[in-house]
mmCIF file of C-alpha atoms in Angstrom:
data_model
loop_
_atom_site.group_PDB
_atom_site.id
_atom_site.type_symbol
_atom_site.label_atom_id
_atom_site.label_comp_id
_atom_site.label_asym_id
_atom_site.label_seq_id
_atom_site.Cartn_x
_atom_site.Cartn_y
_atom_site.Cartn_z
ATOM 1 C CA MET A 1 21.159 6.228 0.918
ATOM 2 C CA ASP A 2 17.368 6.632 1.076
ATOM 3 C CA MET A 3 17.499 7.368 4.817
ATOM 4 C CA ILE A 4 20.091 10.096 4.286
ATOM 5 C CA GLN A 5 18.114 11.595 1.409
ATOM 6 C CA ASP A 6 14.912 11.563 3.508
ATOM 7 C CA TRP A 7 16.767 13.141 6.429
ATOM 8 C CA MET A 8 18.016 15.964 4.192
ATOM 9 C CA ILE A 9 14.562 16.575 2.677
ATOM 10 C CA ILE A 10 12.845 16.612 6.068
ATOM 11 C CA ASN A 11 15.423 18.964 7.528
ATOM 12 C CA LYS A 12 14.840 21.346 4.609
ATOM 13 C CA ILE A 13 11.096 21.156 5.251
ATOM 14 C CA LYS A 14 11.629 21.917 8.941
ATOM 15 C CA MET A 15 13.708 24.935 7.922
ATOM 16 C CA GLY A 16 10.819 26.206 5.782
ATOM 17 C CA ASP A 17 11.839 25.160 2.273
ATOM 18 C CA PRO A 18 8.546 24.763 0.330
ATOM 19 C CA ASP A 19 10.298 22.996 -2.569
ATOM 20 C CA ALA A 20 11.323 20.219 -0.192
ATOM 21 C CA TRP A 21 7.632 19.370 0.352
ATOM 22 C CA ASP A 22 7.231 18.871 -3.380
ATOM 23 C CA ILE A 23 10.232 16.548 -3.427
ATOM 24 C CA LEU A 24 8.909 14.488 -0.510
ATOM 25 C CA VAL A 25 5.395 14.233 -1.956
ATOM 26 C CA HIS A 26 6.757 13.363 -5.404
ATOM 27 C CA LYS A 27 8.931 10.640 -3.878
ATOM 28 C CA TYR A 28 6.199 8.892 -1.861
ATOM 29 C CA TYR A 29 2.773 9.888 -3.206
ATOM 30 C CA ASP A 30 2.289 7.118 -5.793
ATOM 31 C CA SER A 31 3.465 4.409 -3.441
ATOM 32 C CA VAL A 32 1.081 5.514 -0.678
ATOM 33 C CA TYR A 33 -1.769 5.954 -3.168
ATOM 34 C CA PHE A 34 -1.405 2.453 -4.620
ATOM 35 C CA TYR A 35 -1.225 0.992 -1.108
ATOM 36 C CA CYS A 36 -4.548 2.713 -0.371
ATOM 37 C CA VAL A 37 -6.071 1.487 -3.657
ATOM 38 C CA ARG A 38 -5.251 -2.100 -2.780
ATOM 39 C CA ARG A 39 -6.487 -1.752 0.797
ATOM 40 C CA CYS A 40 -9.766 -0.171 -0.384
ATOM 41 C CA TYR A 41 -10.729 -2.928 -2.799
ATOM 42 C CA GLY A 42 -9.622 -0.950 -5.819
ATOM 43 C CA ASP A 43 -11.745 2.137 -5.117
ATOM 44 C CA CYS A 44 -9.570 4.905 -6.573
ATOM 45 C CA ASP A 45 -11.721 7.745 -5.237
ATOM 46 C CA ILE A 46 -11.505 6.556 -1.647
ATOM 47 C CA ALA A 47 -7.802 5.813 -2.090
ATOM 48 C CA SER A 48 -7.237 9.339 -3.367
ATOM 49 C CA ASP A 49 -9.066 10.828 -0.377
ATOM 50 C CA LEU A 50 -7.148 8.646 2.074
ATOM 51 C CA THR A 51 -3.837 9.521 0.430
ATOM 52 C CA GLN A 52 -4.662 13.207 0.815
ATOM 53 C CA ASP A 53 -5.532 12.601 4.481
ATOM 54 C CA ILE A 54 -2.246 10.790 5.027
ATOM 55 C CA PHE A 55 -0.217 13.641 3.557
ATOM 56 C CA LEU A 56 -2.215 16.206 5.560
ATOM 57 C CA LYS A 57 -1.440 14.225 8.721
ATOM 58 C CA LEU A 58 2.184 14.190 7.616
ATOM 59 C CA VAL A 59 2.163 17.994 7.266
ATOM 60 C CA GLU A 60 0.841 18.265 10.824
ATOM 61 C CA SER A 61 3.191 15.710 12.354
ATOM 62 C CA LEU A 62 6.427 16.422 10.487
ATOM 63 C CA PRO A 63 7.552 19.378 12.621
ATOM 64 C CA LYS A 64 7.670 16.998 15.614
ATOM 65 C CA TYR A 65 9.090 14.073 13.646
ATOM 66 C CA ARG A 66 12.408 12.684 14.893
ATOM 67 C CA PHE A 67 14.499 10.245 12.916
ATOM 68 C CA ILE A 68 14.131 7.001 14.780
ATOM 69 C CA GLY A 69 14.261 4.378 12.075
ATOM 70 C CA LYS A 70 13.274 4.765 8.453
ATOM 71 C CA PHE A 71 11.002 7.622 7.378
ATOM 72 C CA ARG A 72 9.328 5.275 4.899
ATOM 73 C CA ASN A 73 8.218 3.082 7.826
ATOM 74 C CA TYR A 74 6.836 6.165 9.590
ATOM 75 C CA LEU A 75 4.844 7.118 6.490
ATOM 76 C CA TYR A 76 3.548 3.579 5.919
ATOM 77 C CA THR A 77 2.550 3.326 9.575
ATOM 78 C CA MET A 78 0.479 6.446 9.017
ATOM 79 C CA ALA A 79 -1.000 4.908 5.842
ATOM 80 C CA VAL A 80 -1.812 1.595 7.545
ATOM 81 C CA ASN A 81 -3.480 3.335 10.482
ATOM 82 C CA THR A 82 -5.451 5.717 8.252
ATOM 83 C CA CYS A 83 -6.726 2.857 6.084
ATOM 84 C CA ASN A 84 -7.524 0.706 9.117
ATOM 85 C CA ASN A 85 -9.463 3.534 10.759
ATOM 86 C CA TYR A 86 -11.391 4.224 7.575
ATOM 87 C CA LEU A 87 -12.223 0.569 6.973
ATOM 88 C CA LYS A 88 -13.382 0.140 10.561
ATOM 89 C CA LYS A 89 -15.712 3.111 10.264
ATOM 90 C CA ARG A 90 -17.152 2.217 6.892
ATOM 91 C CA HIS A 91 -17.867 -1.020 5.192
ATOM 92 C CA ILE A 92 -16.959 -0.263 1.641
ATOM 93 C CA GLU A 93 -18.257 -2.145 -1.331
ATOM 94 C CA GLN A 94 -15.759 -4.326 -3.093
ATOM 95 C CA ILE A 95 -15.311 -3.133 -6.627
ATOM 96 C CA GLU A 96 -13.323 -4.485 -9.495
ATOM 97 C CA LEU A 97 -10.068 -2.876 -10.482
ATOM 98 C CA THR A 98 -10.555 -1.380 -13.905
ATOM 99 C CA ASP A 99 -7.692 1.082 -14.076
ATOM 100 C CA ASN A 100 -4.569 -0.051 -15.822
ATOM 101 C CA PHE A 101 -1.869 1.000 -13.351
ATOM 102 C CA THR A 102 1.114 -0.290 -15.261
ATOM 103 C CA THR A 103 1.453 -0.575 -18.990
ATOM 104 C CA ASP A 104 4.397 -2.052 -20.794
ATOM 105 C CA LEU A 105 4.528 -0.239 -24.114
ATOM 106 C CA ASP A 106 6.234 -3.193 -25.796
ATOM 107 C CA THR A 107 3.489 -5.733 -25.036
ATOM 108 C CA SER A 108 0.849 -6.631 -27.548
ATOM 109 C CA LEU A 109 -2.791 -5.776 -26.899
ATOM 110 C CA ILE A 110 -3.589 -9.423 -26.114
ATOM 111 C CA ASP A 111 -0.739 -9.640 -23.589
ATOM 112 C CA GLU A 112 -1.930 -6.435 -21.988
ATOM 113 C CA ILE A 113 -5.513 -7.719 -21.686
ATOM 114 C CA LEU A 114 -4.301 -11.005 -20.176
ATOM 115 C CA HIS A 115 -2.055 -9.112 -17.783
ATOM 116 C CA ASP A 116 -4.989 -6.911 -16.708
ATOM 117 C CA GLU A 117 -7.223 -9.949 -16.219
ATOM 118 C CA ARG A 118 -4.593 -11.637 -14.038
ATOM 119 C CA LYS A 119 -4.157 -8.464 -11.953
ATOM 120 C CA GLU A 120 -7.924 -8.180 -11.567
ATOM 121 C CA THR A 121 -8.199 -11.842 -10.556
ATOM 122 C CA VAL A 122 -5.416 -11.489 -7.994
ATOM 123 C CA GLN A 123 -6.985 -8.283 -6.656
ATOM 124 C CA LYS A 124 -10.371 -10.013 -6.275
ATOM 125 C CA ALA A 125 -8.719 -12.888 -4.423
ATOM 126 C CA LEU A 126 -6.735 -10.451 -2.289
ATOM 127 C CA ASP A 127 -9.977 -8.665 -1.387
ATOM 128 C CA LEU A 128 -11.278 -11.915 0.117
ATOM 129 C CA LEU A 129 -8.457 -12.164 2.662
ATOM 130 C CA PRO A 130 -8.983 -11.031 6.253
ATOM 131 C CA GLU A 131 -7.748 -7.455 6.786
ATOM 132 C CA ILE A 132 -4.693 -8.397 8.853
ATOM 133 C CA GLN A 133 -3.460 -10.821 6.199
ATOM 134 C CA ARG A 134 -4.303 -8.583 3.247
ATOM 135 C CA GLU A 135 -2.443 -5.693 4.872
ATOM 136 C CA VAL A 136 0.841 -7.584 5.285
ATOM 137 C CA VAL A 137 0.648 -9.287 1.877
ATOM 138 C CA ILE A 138 0.180 -5.895 0.213
ATOM 139 C CA LEU A 139 3.083 -4.338 2.127
ATOM 140 C CA ARG A 140 5.366 -7.297 1.412
ATOM 141 C CA TYR A 141 4.619 -8.082 -2.219
ATOM 142 C CA TYR A 142 3.299 -4.842 -3.688
ATOM 143 C CA HIS A 143 5.559 -2.462 -1.775
ATOM 144 C CA ASP A 144 8.534 -4.797 -1.293
ATOM 145 C CA LEU A 145 8.913 -4.058 2.410
ATOM 146 C CA LYS A 146 10.974 -6.330 4.628
ATOM 147 C CA VAL A 147 9.199 -8.386 7.283
ATOM 148 C CA LYS A 148 11.006 -6.438 10.021
ATOM 149 C CA ASP A 149 9.753 -3.144 8.572
ATOM 150 C CA ILE A 150 6.202 -4.491 8.264
ATOM 151 C CA ALA A 151 6.355 -5.508 11.925
ATOM 152 C CA THR A 152 7.365 -1.975 12.853
ATOM 153 C CA ILE A 153 4.653 -0.444 10.675
ATOM 154 C CA THR A 154 1.844 -2.686 11.919
ATOM 155 C CA GLY A 155 2.975 -2.776 15.542
ATOM 156 C CA VAL A 156 3.227 -6.562 15.825
ATOM 157 C CA GLY A 157 6.122 -8.976 16.148
ATOM 158 C CA VAL A 158 8.185 -10.322 13.254
ATOM 159 C CA SER A 159 6.885 -13.861 13.812
ATOM 160 C CA THR A 160 3.289 -12.564 13.714
ATOM 161 C CA VAL A 161 3.970 -10.830 10.391
ATOM 162 C CA GLN A 162 5.581 -13.968 8.999
ATOM 163 C CA SER A 163 2.600 -16.030 10.113
ATOM 164 C CA ARG A 164 0.102 -13.575 8.609
ATOM 165 C CA ILE A 165 1.995 -13.533 5.306
ATOM 166 C CA TYR A 166 2.170 -17.325 5.226
ATOM 167 C CA GLN A 167 -1.509 -17.743 6.093
ATOM 168 C CA GLY A 168 -2.511 -15.036 3.610
ATOM 169 C CA LEU A 169 -0.550 -16.650 0.791
ATOM 170 C CA ARG A 170 -2.021 -20.072 1.594
ATOM 171 C CA LYS A 171 -5.545 -18.610 1.521
ATOM 172 C CA LEU A 172 -4.802 -16.793 -1.750
ATOM 173 C CA GLU A 173 -3.598 -20.039 -3.242
ATOM 174 C CA LYS A 174 -6.774 -21.861 -2.157
ATOM 175 C CA ILE A 175 -9.001 -19.055 -3.441
ATOM 176 C CA LEU A 176 -7.261 -18.988 -6.806
ATOM 177 C CA GLU A 177 -7.491 -22.785 -7.114
ATOM 178 C CA ARG A 178 -11.272 -22.804 -6.606
ATOM 179 C CA GLU A 179 -13.072 -23.285 -9.889
ATOM 180 C CA GLU A 180 -16.170 -21.381 -8.730
ATOM 181 C CA PHE A 181 -13.986 -18.339 -8.064
ATOM 182 C CA TYR A 182 -13.533 -17.927 -11.813
ATOM 183 C CA ASP A 183 -17.159 -18.719 -12.645
ATOM 184 C CA GLY A 184 -18.602 -16.186 -10.249
#
């Protein structure tokens, strides 16, 4: 259903419907932004800039876009490449996540603080992974992409993605088990 909906939106864009752009951006902006936040060590300003760059690249490339596979994969490929290029060019400082991205209105204040601390701890541990492992773990567990789709997005084989996910999760587990990780 998503593929058909994307196809209809993109065709409207190609026919000059400006409202269709709003629909497409509304549908994918947050997802792309939060991918960039996680890839950029929680730096919301850089993530915002990269998200804007990704959507500008999309504006430029969409007239030539042909439906070969899922549009979401096309967009995430653009996001992965944009983040990779940025991170190669600049060595950004790792910062702590301080923004509360999801809030459950029914939770108590203590539960919310504990939830935020766990997210921050996981983000810090995630930041310690090598780029290739962090990238696939983020796509798999934060964006719920299938291994096959991640392989398409990252341009590597399915078995390579599976291996990177496995190795990344093992390293996360070891990092989170280290006592000095929490002391530091």
